Short mmCIF file of C-alpha atoms in Angstrom, two decimals:
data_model
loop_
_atom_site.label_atom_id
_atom_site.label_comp_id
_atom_site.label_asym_id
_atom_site.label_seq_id
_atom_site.Cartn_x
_atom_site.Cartn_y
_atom_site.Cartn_z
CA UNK A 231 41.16 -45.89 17.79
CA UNK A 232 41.95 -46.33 14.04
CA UNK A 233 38.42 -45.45 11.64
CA UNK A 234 38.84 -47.16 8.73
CA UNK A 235 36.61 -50.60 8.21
CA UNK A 236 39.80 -52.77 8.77
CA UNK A 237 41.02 -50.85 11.72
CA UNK A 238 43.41 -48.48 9.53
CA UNK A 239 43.64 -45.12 9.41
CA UNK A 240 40.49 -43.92 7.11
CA UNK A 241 41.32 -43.09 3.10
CA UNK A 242 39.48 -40.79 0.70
CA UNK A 243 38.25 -43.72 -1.15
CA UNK A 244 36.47 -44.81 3.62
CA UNK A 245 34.95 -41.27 2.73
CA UNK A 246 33.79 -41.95 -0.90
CA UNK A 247 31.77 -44.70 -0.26
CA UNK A 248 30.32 -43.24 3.67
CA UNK A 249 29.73 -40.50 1.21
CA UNK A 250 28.44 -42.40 -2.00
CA UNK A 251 30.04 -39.83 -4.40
CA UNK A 252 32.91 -40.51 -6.42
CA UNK A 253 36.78 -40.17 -5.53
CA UNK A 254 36.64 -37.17 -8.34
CA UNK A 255 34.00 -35.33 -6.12
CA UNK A 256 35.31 -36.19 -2.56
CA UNK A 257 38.59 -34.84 -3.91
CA UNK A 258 37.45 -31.71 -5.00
CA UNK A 259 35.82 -31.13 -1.91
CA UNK A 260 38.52 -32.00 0.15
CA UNK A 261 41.08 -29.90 -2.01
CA UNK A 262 38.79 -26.95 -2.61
CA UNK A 263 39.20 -26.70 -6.20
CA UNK A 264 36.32 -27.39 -8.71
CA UNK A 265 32.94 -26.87 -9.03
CA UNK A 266 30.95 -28.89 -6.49
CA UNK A 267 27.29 -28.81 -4.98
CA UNK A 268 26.81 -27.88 -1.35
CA UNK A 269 24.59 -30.99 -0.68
CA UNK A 270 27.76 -32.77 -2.43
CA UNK A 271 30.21 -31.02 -0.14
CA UNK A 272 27.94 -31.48 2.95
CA UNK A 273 27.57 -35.32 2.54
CA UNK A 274 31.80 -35.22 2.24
CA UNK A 275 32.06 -33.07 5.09
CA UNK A 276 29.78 -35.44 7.06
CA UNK A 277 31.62 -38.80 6.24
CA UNK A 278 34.94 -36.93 6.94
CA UNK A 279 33.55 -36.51 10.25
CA UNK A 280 32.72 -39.37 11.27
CA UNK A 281 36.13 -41.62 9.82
CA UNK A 282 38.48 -38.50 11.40
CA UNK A 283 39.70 -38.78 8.31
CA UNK A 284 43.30 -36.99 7.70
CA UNK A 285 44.65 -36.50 4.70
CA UNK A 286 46.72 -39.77 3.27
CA UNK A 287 49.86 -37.44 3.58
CA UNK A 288 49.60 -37.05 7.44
CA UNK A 289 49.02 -40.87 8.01
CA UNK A 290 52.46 -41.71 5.29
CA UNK A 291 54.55 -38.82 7.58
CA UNK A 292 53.05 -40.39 10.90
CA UNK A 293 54.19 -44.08 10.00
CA UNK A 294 57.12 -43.34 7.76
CA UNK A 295 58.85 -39.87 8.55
CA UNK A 296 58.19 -36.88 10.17
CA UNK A 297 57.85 -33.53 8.81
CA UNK A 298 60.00 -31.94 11.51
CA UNK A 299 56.97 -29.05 12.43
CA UNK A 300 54.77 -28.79 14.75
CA UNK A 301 50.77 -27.88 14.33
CA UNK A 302 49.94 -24.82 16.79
CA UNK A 303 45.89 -23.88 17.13
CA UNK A 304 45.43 -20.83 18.97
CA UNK A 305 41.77 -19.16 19.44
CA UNK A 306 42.98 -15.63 18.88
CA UNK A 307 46.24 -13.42 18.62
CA UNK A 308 45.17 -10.80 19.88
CA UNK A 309 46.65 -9.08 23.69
CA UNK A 310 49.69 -9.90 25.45
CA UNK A 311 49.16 -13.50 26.30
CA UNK A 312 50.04 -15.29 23.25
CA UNK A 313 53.30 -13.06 22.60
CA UNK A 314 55.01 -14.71 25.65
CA UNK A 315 53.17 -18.34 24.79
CA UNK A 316 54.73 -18.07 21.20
CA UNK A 317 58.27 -16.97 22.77
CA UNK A 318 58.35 -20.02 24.73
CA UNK A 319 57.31 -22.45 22.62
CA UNK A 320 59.24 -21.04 19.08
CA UNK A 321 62.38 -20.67 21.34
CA UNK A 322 62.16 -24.56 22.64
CA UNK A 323 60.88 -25.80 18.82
CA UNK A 324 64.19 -23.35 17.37
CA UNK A 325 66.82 -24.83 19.33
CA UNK A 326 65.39 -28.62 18.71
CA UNK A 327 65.17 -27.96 15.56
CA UNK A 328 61.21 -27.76 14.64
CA UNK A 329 59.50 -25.33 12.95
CA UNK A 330 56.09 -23.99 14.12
CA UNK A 331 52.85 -23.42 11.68
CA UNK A 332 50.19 -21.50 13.20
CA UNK A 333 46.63 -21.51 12.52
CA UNK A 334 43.94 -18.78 14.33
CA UNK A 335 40.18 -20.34 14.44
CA UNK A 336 38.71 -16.93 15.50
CA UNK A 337 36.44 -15.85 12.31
CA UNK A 338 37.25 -19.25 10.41
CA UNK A 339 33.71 -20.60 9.01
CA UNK A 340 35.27 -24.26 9.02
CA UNK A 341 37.98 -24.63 12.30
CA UNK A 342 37.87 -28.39 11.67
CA UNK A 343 38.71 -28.63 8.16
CA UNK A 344 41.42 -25.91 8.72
CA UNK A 345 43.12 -28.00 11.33
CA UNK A 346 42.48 -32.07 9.53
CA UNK A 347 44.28 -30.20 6.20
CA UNK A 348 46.96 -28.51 8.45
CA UNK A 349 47.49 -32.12 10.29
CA UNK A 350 48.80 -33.06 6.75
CA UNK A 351 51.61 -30.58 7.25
CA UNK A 352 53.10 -31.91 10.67
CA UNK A 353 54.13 -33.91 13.16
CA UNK A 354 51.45 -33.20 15.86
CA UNK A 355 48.87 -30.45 17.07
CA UNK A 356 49.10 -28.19 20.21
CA UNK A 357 45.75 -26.68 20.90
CA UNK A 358 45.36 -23.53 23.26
CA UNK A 359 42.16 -23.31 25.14
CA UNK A 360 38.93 -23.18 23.15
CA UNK A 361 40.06 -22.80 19.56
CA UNK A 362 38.79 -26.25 18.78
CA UNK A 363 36.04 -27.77 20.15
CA UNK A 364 35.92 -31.25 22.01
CA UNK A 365 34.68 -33.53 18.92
CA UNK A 366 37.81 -32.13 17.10
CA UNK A 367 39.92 -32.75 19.48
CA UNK A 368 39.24 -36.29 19.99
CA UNK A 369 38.84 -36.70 15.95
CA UNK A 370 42.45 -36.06 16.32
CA UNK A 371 43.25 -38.72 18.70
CA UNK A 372 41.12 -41.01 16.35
CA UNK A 373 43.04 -40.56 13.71
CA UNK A 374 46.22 -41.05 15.27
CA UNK A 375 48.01 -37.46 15.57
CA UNK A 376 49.72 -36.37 18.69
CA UNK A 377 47.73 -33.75 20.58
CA UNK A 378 48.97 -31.53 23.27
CA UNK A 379 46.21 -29.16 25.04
CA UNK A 380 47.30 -25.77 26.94
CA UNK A 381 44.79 -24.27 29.23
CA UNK A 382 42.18 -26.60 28.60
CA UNK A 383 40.88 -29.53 30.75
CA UNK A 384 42.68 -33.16 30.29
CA UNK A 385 41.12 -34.99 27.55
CA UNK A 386 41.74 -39.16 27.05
CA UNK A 387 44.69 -39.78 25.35
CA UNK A 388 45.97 -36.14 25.07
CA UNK A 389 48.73 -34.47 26.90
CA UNK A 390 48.03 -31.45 28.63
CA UNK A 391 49.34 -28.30 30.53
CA UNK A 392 47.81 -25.47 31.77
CA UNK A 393 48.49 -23.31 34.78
CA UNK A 394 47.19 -23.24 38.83
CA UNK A 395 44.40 -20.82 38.80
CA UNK A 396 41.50 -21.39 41.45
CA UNK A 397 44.26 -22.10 44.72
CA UNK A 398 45.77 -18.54 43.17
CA UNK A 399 41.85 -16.93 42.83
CA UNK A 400 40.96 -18.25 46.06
CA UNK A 401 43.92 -16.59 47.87
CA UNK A 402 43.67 -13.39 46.04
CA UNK A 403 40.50 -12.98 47.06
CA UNK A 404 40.63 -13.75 50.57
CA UNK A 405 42.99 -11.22 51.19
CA UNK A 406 40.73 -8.29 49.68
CA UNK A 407 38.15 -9.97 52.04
CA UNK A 408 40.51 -9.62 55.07
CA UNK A 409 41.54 -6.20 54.30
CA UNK A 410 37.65 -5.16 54.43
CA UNK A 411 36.61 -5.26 51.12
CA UNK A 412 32.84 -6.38 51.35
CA UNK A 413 31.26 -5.96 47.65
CA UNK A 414 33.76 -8.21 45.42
CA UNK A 415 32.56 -8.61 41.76
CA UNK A 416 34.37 -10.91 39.39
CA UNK A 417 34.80 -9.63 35.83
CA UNK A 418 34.62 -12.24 33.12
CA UNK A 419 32.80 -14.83 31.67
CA UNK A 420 33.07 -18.70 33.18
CA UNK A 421 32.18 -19.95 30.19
CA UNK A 422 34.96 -18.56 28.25
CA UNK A 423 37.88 -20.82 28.73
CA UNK A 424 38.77 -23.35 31.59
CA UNK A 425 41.03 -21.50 33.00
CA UNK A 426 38.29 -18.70 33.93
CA UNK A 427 35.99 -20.73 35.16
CA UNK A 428 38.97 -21.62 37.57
CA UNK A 429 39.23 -18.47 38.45
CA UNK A 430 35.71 -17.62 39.27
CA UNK A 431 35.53 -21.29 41.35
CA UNK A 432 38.76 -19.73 43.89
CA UNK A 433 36.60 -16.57 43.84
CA UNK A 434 33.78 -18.35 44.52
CA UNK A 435 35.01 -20.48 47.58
CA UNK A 436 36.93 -17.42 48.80
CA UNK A 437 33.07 -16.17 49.38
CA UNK A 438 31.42 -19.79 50.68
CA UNK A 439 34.26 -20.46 53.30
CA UNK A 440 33.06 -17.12 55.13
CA UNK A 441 29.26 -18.08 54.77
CA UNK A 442 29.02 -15.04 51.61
CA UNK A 443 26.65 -15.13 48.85
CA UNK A 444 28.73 -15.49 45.74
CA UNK A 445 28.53 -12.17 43.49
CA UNK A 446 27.37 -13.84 40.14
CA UNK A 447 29.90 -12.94 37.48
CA UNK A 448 29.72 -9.94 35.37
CA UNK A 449 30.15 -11.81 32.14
CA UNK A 450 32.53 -10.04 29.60
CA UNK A 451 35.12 -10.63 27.28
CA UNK A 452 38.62 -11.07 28.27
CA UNK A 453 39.24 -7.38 26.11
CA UNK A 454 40.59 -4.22 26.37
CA UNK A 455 36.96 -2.63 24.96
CA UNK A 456 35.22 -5.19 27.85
CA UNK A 457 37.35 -3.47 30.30
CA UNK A 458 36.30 -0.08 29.06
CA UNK A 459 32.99 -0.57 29.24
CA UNK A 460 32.56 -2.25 32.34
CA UNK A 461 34.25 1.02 34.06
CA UNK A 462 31.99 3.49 32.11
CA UNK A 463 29.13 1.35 33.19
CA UNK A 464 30.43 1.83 36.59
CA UNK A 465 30.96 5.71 36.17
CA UNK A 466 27.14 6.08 34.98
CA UNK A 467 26.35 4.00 38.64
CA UNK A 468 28.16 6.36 40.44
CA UNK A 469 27.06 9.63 38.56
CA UNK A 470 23.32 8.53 39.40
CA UNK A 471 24.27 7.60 43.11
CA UNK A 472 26.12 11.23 43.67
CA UNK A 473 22.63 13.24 42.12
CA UNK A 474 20.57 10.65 44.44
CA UNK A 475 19.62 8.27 41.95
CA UNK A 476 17.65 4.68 43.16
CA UNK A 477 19.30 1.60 43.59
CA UNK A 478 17.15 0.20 40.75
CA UNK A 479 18.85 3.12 37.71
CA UNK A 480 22.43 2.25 39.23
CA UNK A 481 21.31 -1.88 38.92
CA UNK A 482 20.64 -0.58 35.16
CA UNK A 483 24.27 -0.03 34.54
CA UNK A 484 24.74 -3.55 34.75
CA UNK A 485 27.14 -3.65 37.81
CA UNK A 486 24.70 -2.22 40.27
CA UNK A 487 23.94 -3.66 43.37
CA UNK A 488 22.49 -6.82 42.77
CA UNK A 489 25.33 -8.20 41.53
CA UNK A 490 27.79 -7.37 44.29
CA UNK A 491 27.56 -9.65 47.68
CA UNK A 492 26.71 -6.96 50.22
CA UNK A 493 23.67 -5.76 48.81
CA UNK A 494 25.94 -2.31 48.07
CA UNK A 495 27.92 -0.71 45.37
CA UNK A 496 30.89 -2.71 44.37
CA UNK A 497 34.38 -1.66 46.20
CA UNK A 498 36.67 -4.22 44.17
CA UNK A 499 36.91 -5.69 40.54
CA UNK A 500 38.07 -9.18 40.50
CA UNK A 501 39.33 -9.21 36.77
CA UNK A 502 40.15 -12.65 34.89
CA UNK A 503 43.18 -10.95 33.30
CA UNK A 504 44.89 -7.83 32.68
CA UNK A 505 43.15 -6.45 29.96
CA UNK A 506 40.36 -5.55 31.54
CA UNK A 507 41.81 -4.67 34.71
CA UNK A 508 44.27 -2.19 32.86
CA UNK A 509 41.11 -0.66 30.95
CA UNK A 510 39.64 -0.28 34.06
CA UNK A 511 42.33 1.49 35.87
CA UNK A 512 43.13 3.60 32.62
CA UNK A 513 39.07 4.75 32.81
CA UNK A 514 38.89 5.32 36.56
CA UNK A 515 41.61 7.67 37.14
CA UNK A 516 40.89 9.56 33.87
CA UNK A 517 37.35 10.10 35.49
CA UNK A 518 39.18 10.59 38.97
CA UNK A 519 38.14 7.35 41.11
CA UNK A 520 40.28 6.43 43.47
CA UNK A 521 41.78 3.08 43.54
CA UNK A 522 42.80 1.53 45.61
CA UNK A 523 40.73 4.27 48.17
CA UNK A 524 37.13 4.30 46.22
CA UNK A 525 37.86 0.52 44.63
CA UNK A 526 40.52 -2.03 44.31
CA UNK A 527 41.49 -3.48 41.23
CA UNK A 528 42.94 -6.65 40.55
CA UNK A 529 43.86 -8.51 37.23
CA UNK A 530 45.77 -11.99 36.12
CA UNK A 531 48.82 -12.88 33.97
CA UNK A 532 51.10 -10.00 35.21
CA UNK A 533 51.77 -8.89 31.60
CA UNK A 534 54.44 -5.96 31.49
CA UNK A 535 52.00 -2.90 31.79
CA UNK A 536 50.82 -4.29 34.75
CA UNK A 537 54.51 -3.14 36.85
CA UNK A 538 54.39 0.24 35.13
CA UNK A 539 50.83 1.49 35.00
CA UNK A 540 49.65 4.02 38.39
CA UNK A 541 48.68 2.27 40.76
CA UNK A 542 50.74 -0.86 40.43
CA UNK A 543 48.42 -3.53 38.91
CA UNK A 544 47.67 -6.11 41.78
CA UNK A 545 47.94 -9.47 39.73
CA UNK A 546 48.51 -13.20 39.85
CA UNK A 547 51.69 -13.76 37.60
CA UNK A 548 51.52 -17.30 35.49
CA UNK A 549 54.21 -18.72 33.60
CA UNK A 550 53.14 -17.88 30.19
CA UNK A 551 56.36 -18.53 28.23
CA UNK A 552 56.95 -21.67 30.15
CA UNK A 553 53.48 -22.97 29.25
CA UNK A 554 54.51 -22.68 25.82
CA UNK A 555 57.93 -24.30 26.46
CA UNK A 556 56.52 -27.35 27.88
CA UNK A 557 53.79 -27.61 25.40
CA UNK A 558 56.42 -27.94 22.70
CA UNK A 559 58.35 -30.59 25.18
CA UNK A 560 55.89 -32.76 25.50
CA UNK A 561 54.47 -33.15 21.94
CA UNK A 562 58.29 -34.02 20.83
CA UNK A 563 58.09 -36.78 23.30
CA UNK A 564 54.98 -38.11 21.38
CA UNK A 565 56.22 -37.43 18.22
CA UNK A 566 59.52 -38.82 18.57
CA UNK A 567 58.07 -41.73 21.32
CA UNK A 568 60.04 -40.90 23.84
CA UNK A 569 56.67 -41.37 26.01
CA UNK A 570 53.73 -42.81 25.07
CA UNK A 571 51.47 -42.13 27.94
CA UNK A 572 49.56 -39.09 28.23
CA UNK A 573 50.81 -36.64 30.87
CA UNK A 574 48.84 -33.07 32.97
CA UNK A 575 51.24 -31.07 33.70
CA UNK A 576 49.78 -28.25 36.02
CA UNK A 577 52.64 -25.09 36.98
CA UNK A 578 52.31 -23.05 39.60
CA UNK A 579 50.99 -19.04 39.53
CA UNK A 580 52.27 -16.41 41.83
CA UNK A 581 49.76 -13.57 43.29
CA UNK A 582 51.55 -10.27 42.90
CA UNK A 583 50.74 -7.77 45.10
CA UNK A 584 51.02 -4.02 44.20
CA UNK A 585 49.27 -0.61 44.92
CA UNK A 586 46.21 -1.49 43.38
CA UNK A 587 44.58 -4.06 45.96
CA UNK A 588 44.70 -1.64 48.94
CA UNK A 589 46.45 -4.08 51.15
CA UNK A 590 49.88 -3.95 53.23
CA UNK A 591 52.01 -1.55 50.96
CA UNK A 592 54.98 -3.25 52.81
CA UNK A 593 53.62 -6.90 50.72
CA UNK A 594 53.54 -4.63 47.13
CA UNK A 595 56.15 -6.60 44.69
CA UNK A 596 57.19 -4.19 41.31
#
């Protein structure tokens, strides 16, 4: 809803007097030139916070014209992911005729002022995942600009589109299951994103359905360096096993045998994307594990490497460049109001099987 006094939009002069500074001050603040006190800049940020308020050129563009760009928020740009996201989406916004500004929250000391000032610039705001948090989000809303979320869960009044993950998880790992695997451990953290904690819930049910304890997560990073160190933690387990070592110093590696759901050493990584699983792979058969014979290895997006590596990277392929594409779809259809009601658009992953699960080599897919 609107959060000015008179149900409008709210103005710099709303935040001057929630603020009780002057319009000089608040606009100093809010432009970041000028000396100004950080109890000063506090009390602006505050009453900026609670109107949503969006700079007066955002609300003139909304009502009156548009700016022709669209607002993309992405956590990180780091890894393979986001190349394909940003192909789809600046290939859809390029032939319609938008132009794309993107901001990165990862290391920004102020996310929320970063986005408010950039949702001056455009038409509407795509979000990816956790690069803003929740009260931003629906600040946005508040104040009127269209908001599109990718990989994150539906939010009032927001469009939304993300891809299948726990239906994918579960059946990923019920076939390790069936093909004898009895120590799964899923690598990466829940908490993360969404879209992980997705994934752990298929890996999770995968376990309940045959009466299994659920492996607790082995909560990393989705990152190359994760990846890394998760297999040399690994090596050191099985280096102290082979000279005879107790359960207890391999548990001290942080992947021992309380975390996997026989009681035993692990005999397949469930990774929550490729990254990891690649690091893995790269680590194991420079130190001369065998996978799939020692341990299977599985990962998610199918990013290129994952076809070319040795083995074959099992995976679960999602449509990364069509997230993007439909992202971009659906906040012109705000923007322009060709729709007005929020729509979930969920699109379907694919589990890719290659040399690195252990399973039917006849099922592999390159």
């Amino acid at each position: 809803m609107p959060s000015g006094p008179t149900g409008r939009p709210a103005t710099i002069y709303d935040v001057a007097a929630r603020a009780k500074l002057s319009i000089a001050t608040v606009s100093r603040v809010l432009q970041g030139t000028g000396p100004v006190s950080a109890k000063a800049r506090e009390r602006v940020d505050q009453a900026a916070r609670e109107l949503n308020y969006v700079p007066l050129r955002a609300a003139r563009s909304l009502a009156v014209q548009r700016h022709e760009a669209h607002g993309l928020v992405l956590p990180d740009l780091a890894g393979p992911f986001y190349g394909d996201l940003l192909m789809g989406y600046e290939r859809w916004a390029g032939e319609h005729g938008q132009s794309v500004v993107i901001t990165v929250t990862h290391g920004n000391p102020d996310p929320r002022r970063t986005v408010m000032d950039l949702a001056g610039r455009v038409d509407g705001i795509v979000v990816h995942g956790n690069a803003l948090d929740l009260p931003t989000v629906q600040g946005l809303r508040k104040a009127g600009v269209p908001v599109v979320l990718i990989a994150h869960p539906p939010v009032t009044g927001c469009d939304s589109v993300r891809s299948e993950s726990a239906a994918s998880a579960e059946q990923l790992t019920t076939r390790l299951l069936d093909h004898g695997r009895e120590s799964l451990l899923f690598v990466g953290d829940p908490a993360s994103s969404y879209d992980v904690s997705e994934r752990y819930a298929g890996f999770a049910k995968a376990h309940e359905l045959r009466g299994l304890q659920v492996p607790k997560p082995v909560r990393v990073p989705l990152t190359e360096e994760a990846g890394r160190t998760v297999a040399e933690k690994m090596l050191q387990a099985i280096t102290r096993a082979a000279h005879g070592a107790s359960a207890e110093s391999g548990a001290s590696a942080g992947i021992g045998e309380e975390s996997s759901g026989s009681g035993g050493r692990p005999d397949g990584l469930v990774c929550a994307n490729d990254e990891l699983a690649l690091a893995v792979l790269a680590l194991f058969g420079a130190h001369g594990v065998g996978v799939p014979g020692e341990i299977v290895v599985t990962g998610w997006d199918d990013v290129m490497a994952a076809r070319y590596v040795s083995p074959g990277l099992t995976t679960v392929r999602q449509p990364m460049a069509e997230l993007g594409r439909v992202a971009a779809e659906r906040l012109h259809e705000r923007v322009t109001g060709a729709r007005t009601r929020a729509r979930n658009d969920v699109l379907a992953t694919e589990l890719v099987l290659r040399d690195s699960c252990g399973t039917n080599p006849g099922d592999a897919q390159q």
